[in-house]
XYZ file of C-alpha atoms in Angstrom:
357
model
C -0.089 -0.148 -0.158
C 1.986 3.283 -1.079
C -1.167 5.197 -2.497
C -3.330 6.813 0.324
C -6.419 8.942 -0.090
C -9.203 9.844 2.418
C -12.014 7.503 2.970
C -9.608 4.643 2.407
C -10.349 1.084 3.336
C -7.281 -0.029 4.721
C -5.399 -3.082 7.155
C -2.577 -2.181 9.034
C -0.080 -4.800 9.975
C -0.591 -3.810 13.811
C -3.721 -2.428 14.240
C -6.427 -4.020 11.926
C -8.740 -2.986 9.729
C -10.006 0.895 9.563
C -10.217 4.079 7.228
C -7.722 6.453 6.495
C -9.145 10.111 8.119
C -6.384 12.075 7.814
C -2.765 12.223 5.370
C 0.360 13.807 6.167
C 3.618 14.138 4.536
C 5.045 11.267 6.858
C 1.705 9.975 8.725
C -1.645 8.485 8.283
C -4.548 8.801 10.394
C -6.712 6.054 10.994
C -9.732 5.427 12.582
C -10.385 1.892 13.270
C -13.387 -0.487 13.238
C -14.038 -0.085 16.759
C -13.736 3.515 16.616
C -10.517 4.732 18.225
C -8.059 6.840 16.230
C -4.473 6.146 15.661
C -1.485 7.952 14.046
C 1.124 5.755 11.923
C 3.990 6.200 9.531
C 3.097 5.233 6.167
C 6.101 3.186 5.831
C 4.847 0.705 8.936
C 1.919 -0.685 5.936
C 4.924 -2.429 4.651
C 6.605 -4.243 7.559
C 5.840 -8.208 8.785
C 2.754 -8.178 11.050
C 4.919 -9.136 14.421
C 8.693 -9.911 15.232
C 6.963 -13.168 16.924
C 5.305 -14.119 13.570
C 8.243 -13.548 11.295
C 10.109 -16.108 14.859
C 7.473 -18.585 14.024
C 7.807 -18.934 10.600
C 11.866 -18.793 10.866
C 11.456 -21.909 13.173
C 9.044 -23.669 10.669
C 11.651 -23.672 8.294
C 14.210 -25.232 10.259
C 14.007 -29.002 10.178
C 11.069 -30.823 11.729
C 12.674 -34.243 13.237
C 14.466 -33.447 16.911
C 16.829 -32.971 17.834
C 17.799 -30.012 14.855
C 14.534 -28.298 15.213
C 15.320 -27.082 18.645
C 19.244 -27.274 18.536
C 21.242 -24.725 17.048
C 24.907 -25.147 17.643
C 27.541 -22.320 17.532
C 29.988 -22.107 15.490
C 33.938 -21.795 16.311
C 33.612 -18.251 15.978
C 31.197 -17.309 18.492
C 32.188 -15.405 21.669
C 30.630 -16.530 25.127
C 32.354 -15.413 27.868
C 31.648 -15.719 31.953
C 34.594 -13.295 32.763
C 31.870 -10.067 33.092
C 29.266 -12.324 35.274
C 31.830 -11.811 38.239
C 31.330 -8.225 38.051
C 28.558 -7.999 40.887
C 30.676 -9.985 43.572
C 34.597 -8.991 43.051
C 36.975 -7.506 40.977
C 39.216 -10.665 40.096
C 38.120 -14.187 39.433
C 41.622 -15.209 40.868
C 40.216 -15.522 44.389
C 37.477 -18.266 42.884
C 40.549 -19.637 40.899
C 42.768 -20.020 44.207
C 39.815 -21.779 45.959
C 39.156 -24.303 43.232
C 41.038 -27.664 44.730
C 38.737 -26.917 47.737
C 35.592 -25.799 45.548
C 35.751 -29.033 43.506
C 36.056 -31.173 46.475
C 33.067 -30.216 48.075
C 31.063 -29.580 45.220
C 27.799 -31.659 44.589
C 25.580 -32.271 41.568
C 22.462 -29.527 41.594
C 19.453 -30.643 42.177
C 17.201 -27.152 42.142
C 14.603 -27.415 39.191
C 12.822 -30.629 38.009
C 14.122 -33.761 38.546
C 12.578 -35.890 36.426
C 14.191 -38.527 33.980
C 13.894 -37.309 30.474
C 11.818 -39.636 27.723
C 14.253 -39.252 25.943
C 18.016 -40.945 25.306
C 20.929 -38.992 24.790
C 22.025 -38.519 20.766
C 25.396 -40.312 20.204
C 27.681 -36.920 19.649
C 26.446 -35.164 22.270
C 28.937 -34.058 24.775
C 28.383 -36.112 28.538
C 27.982 -33.631 31.430
C 27.231 -32.723 34.529
C 25.877 -29.821 36.800
C 27.851 -29.008 40.357
C 27.302 -26.391 42.949
C 28.839 -24.489 45.465
C 28.779 -23.740 48.478
C 24.878 -24.510 48.495
C 22.465 -25.473 46.035
C 19.902 -22.285 46.363
C 22.643 -19.663 45.383
C 26.580 -19.171 44.768
C 28.739 -20.828 42.251
C 27.794 -23.315 39.371
C 30.162 -25.432 37.329
C 29.871 -27.161 33.889
C 31.426 -30.304 34.234
C 32.910 -32.740 30.773
C 32.664 -36.549 32.289
C 33.994 -39.160 30.081
C 35.210 -42.601 31.207
C 38.323 -41.736 32.252
C 38.413 -38.363 33.301
C 36.471 -35.295 34.248
C 37.001 -32.228 33.086
C 36.022 -28.495 34.132
C 34.532 -26.730 31.355
C 33.678 -23.465 32.735
C 32.222 -21.890 36.123
C 29.422 -18.874 36.684
C 27.754 -17.465 39.649
C 24.150 -18.135 40.034
C 20.630 -17.846 42.182
C 17.876 -20.093 42.401
C 15.678 -16.923 42.984
C 13.287 -15.916 40.572
C 10.397 -15.792 39.104
C 8.248 -18.484 37.468
C 6.937 -18.062 34.008
C 5.023 -20.123 31.761
C 6.402 -19.823 28.114
C 6.496 -21.347 24.385
C 10.251 -22.573 24.008
C 11.793 -21.487 20.329
C 15.315 -22.120 19.913
C 18.155 -23.410 22.427
C 21.954 -21.941 21.347
C 24.368 -24.568 21.960
C 27.848 -22.986 22.701
C 30.994 -24.650 21.119
C 31.554 -26.497 24.155
C 28.557 -28.503 23.918
C 27.486 -28.268 27.952
C 26.121 -24.714 27.910
C 23.388 -22.583 26.247
C 20.870 -19.791 25.746
C 17.283 -20.776 25.216
C 15.106 -18.151 23.542
C 11.517 -18.109 24.085
C 7.984 -16.362 23.438
C 7.450 -13.749 26.568
C 4.538 -12.117 26.332
C 4.279 -9.950 23.536
C 7.884 -10.112 22.933
C 11.143 -12.775 22.989
C 13.381 -13.139 25.400
C 16.603 -15.340 25.636
C 18.409 -16.182 29.023
C 21.688 -18.851 30.032
C 20.434 -22.093 31.303
C 22.117 -22.760 34.169
C 21.055 -26.199 33.980
C 21.465 -27.092 30.189
C 23.013 -30.642 30.804
C 20.540 -31.466 33.390
C 17.374 -31.052 31.804
C 18.216 -30.384 27.530
C 16.533 -33.710 26.692
C 13.527 -32.128 27.390
C 13.732 -28.885 25.181
C 11.885 -29.126 21.866
C 10.842 -26.115 20.016
C 7.360 -24.969 20.216
C 6.193 -26.615 23.550
C 5.514 -24.703 26.195
C 7.501 -24.523 29.446
C 7.598 -23.548 33.091
C 10.650 -21.465 33.548
C 12.226 -19.681 36.780
C 14.162 -16.594 35.686
C 16.127 -14.114 36.821
C 18.780 -11.595 36.091
C 22.098 -10.639 38.039
C 22.263 -7.261 37.639
C 25.657 -6.050 36.151
C 25.041 -2.569 37.640
C 21.877 -0.356 39.193
C 20.568 2.654 40.153
C 17.602 5.151 41.164
C 16.335 6.447 37.846
C 16.863 10.245 37.777
C 15.286 11.204 34.746
C 11.820 11.665 34.946
C 11.055 13.500 31.757
C 12.068 14.014 28.614
C 11.754 17.083 25.806
C 9.903 15.875 22.784
C 9.447 17.629 19.203
C 6.478 16.681 17.684
C 5.966 16.137 13.964
C 4.247 18.619 12.059
C 1.725 15.692 10.664
C 0.939 14.835 14.724
C 0.058 18.653 15.364
C -1.844 18.708 11.931
C -4.176 15.309 13.236
C -4.984 16.434 16.199
C -6.075 19.631 14.862
C -8.446 17.668 12.525
C -9.455 15.867 15.494
C -10.425 18.420 17.173
C -12.742 19.873 13.944
C -14.043 16.611 13.840
C -15.053 16.116 17.087
C -16.395 19.467 17.651
C -14.128 20.448 20.514
C -10.541 21.538 21.859
C -8.084 19.136 21.659
C -5.537 20.076 24.072
C -1.879 21.223 23.219
C 0.371 18.665 23.026
C 3.128 18.200 25.341
C 6.766 19.303 25.409
C 7.560 16.542 27.172
C 6.701 12.782 28.210
C 7.218 11.885 31.613
C 9.373 8.730 32.390
C 8.166 7.733 35.917
C 6.481 4.736 36.719
C 7.956 3.683 32.825
C 8.781 -0.117 32.110
C 11.577 -0.759 29.757
C 13.668 -4.171 29.032
C 16.019 -3.773 25.879
C 18.731 -6.533 24.065
C 22.395 -4.706 24.459
C 23.373 -5.426 21.083
C 27.183 -4.930 21.477
C 27.190 -7.641 24.419
C 25.681 -11.150 24.476
C 22.146 -12.070 23.356
C 21.385 -12.593 27.452
C 22.582 -8.962 28.531
C 19.678 -6.435 28.839
C 19.501 -2.874 30.065
C 16.143 -2.219 31.927
C 14.092 0.380 33.904
C 11.004 0.190 35.778
C 9.414 0.606 38.762
C 10.145 -1.569 41.852
C 6.999 -3.772 43.259
C 8.914 -6.205 46.056
C 12.052 -5.834 47.662
C 13.592 -8.835 49.755
C 17.302 -8.226 51.850
C 19.473 -11.369 51.561
C 19.655 -13.329 54.522
C 22.649 -15.490 52.892
C 25.316 -13.274 51.499
C 26.781 -14.808 47.679
C 29.730 -15.367 47.081
C 30.845 -13.055 49.601
C 28.054 -10.400 48.797
C 25.214 -9.085 50.619
C 22.669 -7.327 48.721
C 18.619 -7.233 47.839
C 16.190 -9.303 45.066
C 13.982 -7.153 43.859
C 10.900 -7.611 41.517
C 10.516 -5.233 38.861
C 8.008 -3.907 35.955
C 10.415 -4.297 33.517
C 7.851 -4.639 30.340
C 4.060 -3.682 29.759
C 1.633 -5.503 27.701
C -2.078 -5.318 26.840
C -2.311 -8.208 29.427
C -1.057 -6.590 31.712
C 2.563 -5.851 33.327
C 5.228 -8.364 33.489
C 7.747 -8.236 36.178
C 10.975 -9.869 36.277
C 13.462 -10.785 39.760
C 16.958 -9.441 39.769
C 19.778 -9.900 42.239
C 21.277 -6.272 42.970
C 24.480 -6.772 45.303
C 25.478 -4.086 47.194
C 28.548 -3.594 45.275
C 26.798 -2.788 42.063
C 23.689 -0.586 43.931
C 24.167 3.011 43.079
C 21.880 4.997 45.472
C 22.662 6.283 49.054
C 19.275 4.431 50.349
C 18.717 0.389 49.836
C 16.123 -0.050 46.835
C 12.367 0.350 47.675
C 9.036 -0.501 46.661
C 8.022 2.044 43.993
C 10.773 3.047 43.365
C 12.353 3.705 39.477
C 15.356 1.796 39.131
C 17.316 1.502 35.573
C 20.625 -0.698 35.261
C 21.677 -3.443 33.192
C 21.230 -7.618 33.721
C 22.802 -11.186 32.842
C 19.489 -12.828 32.436
C 19.331 -16.746 33.309
C 17.159 -19.519 33.967
C 16.252 -22.923 34.987
C 13.641 -25.732 34.163
C 10.975 -25.307 36.544
C 8.130 -27.992 35.026
C 8.204 -30.150 31.854
C 5.450 -29.870 29.977
C 2.874 -32.115 29.659
C 3.468 -34.716 26.935
């Protein structure tokens, strides 16, 4: 659709069917079938209906048989590092490496999350391994161990927390790292998609199947966090928007208030992928709904578990749980309910409940 005229019937990819009531240089106004008015860019008529729709099409074009339908293996050039994940706890990972012989002696197989036996056998060629935890099963250090008939090898280690929100999500894809024992999971989350690091991949991987819904515990470990200070931002309105508002006033026979020169950011919810980082790293902003102070330090750090409204959909708020350590919190007082905060997080999660087959 490239030619526009008043009274033209249209079908917008996001808003649906309606009639054009305004035509500007870059925007058109639409009266939707239920009577509401929207102003949209002309170019939006050329885009696909939704990001999730595109993702489903891509998924359907992959191999239909398991495991190829679900697992995508990273190539040798893909770069993933756990180095930045220690930032919320200490400056140098050497303090953990120096304790590693003692840690390995006392670490135990993790028993958190789902402990049901999967219905599948491990495919040939998959890297065998187990997940160990230290100093306890609730939070601390997690280690990925490659197992073989003659010896076991430490592949990687990273911080983890078992506390988080329970989310019912549809699995889209599992991105497996080159080592075969770590992966990031992409899921539908409300009206968008999220990718998180699977802390228990070796334990639960046989359950995963693209297109099925699962219960995951999802949480974020903040790299940095602070009270939001910017509560208003200036905005320059496009001439089309001003003209459209005036026309609506004339049609409805009443004065339309002038467009505000500022936008209030108070209570705004935002959760955006950080393009320059890994696929499970996000920036956030939102109001705090709950705060719980840590009753047990994590790798020597105290802090808080906070529930933040990170997104808003037509169905309501979407809340995510974040660990904020004292080390990364930049406020002069502890985080509090109702406070707007912002920062960046590493998103992680694990399987809580497999699907019903």
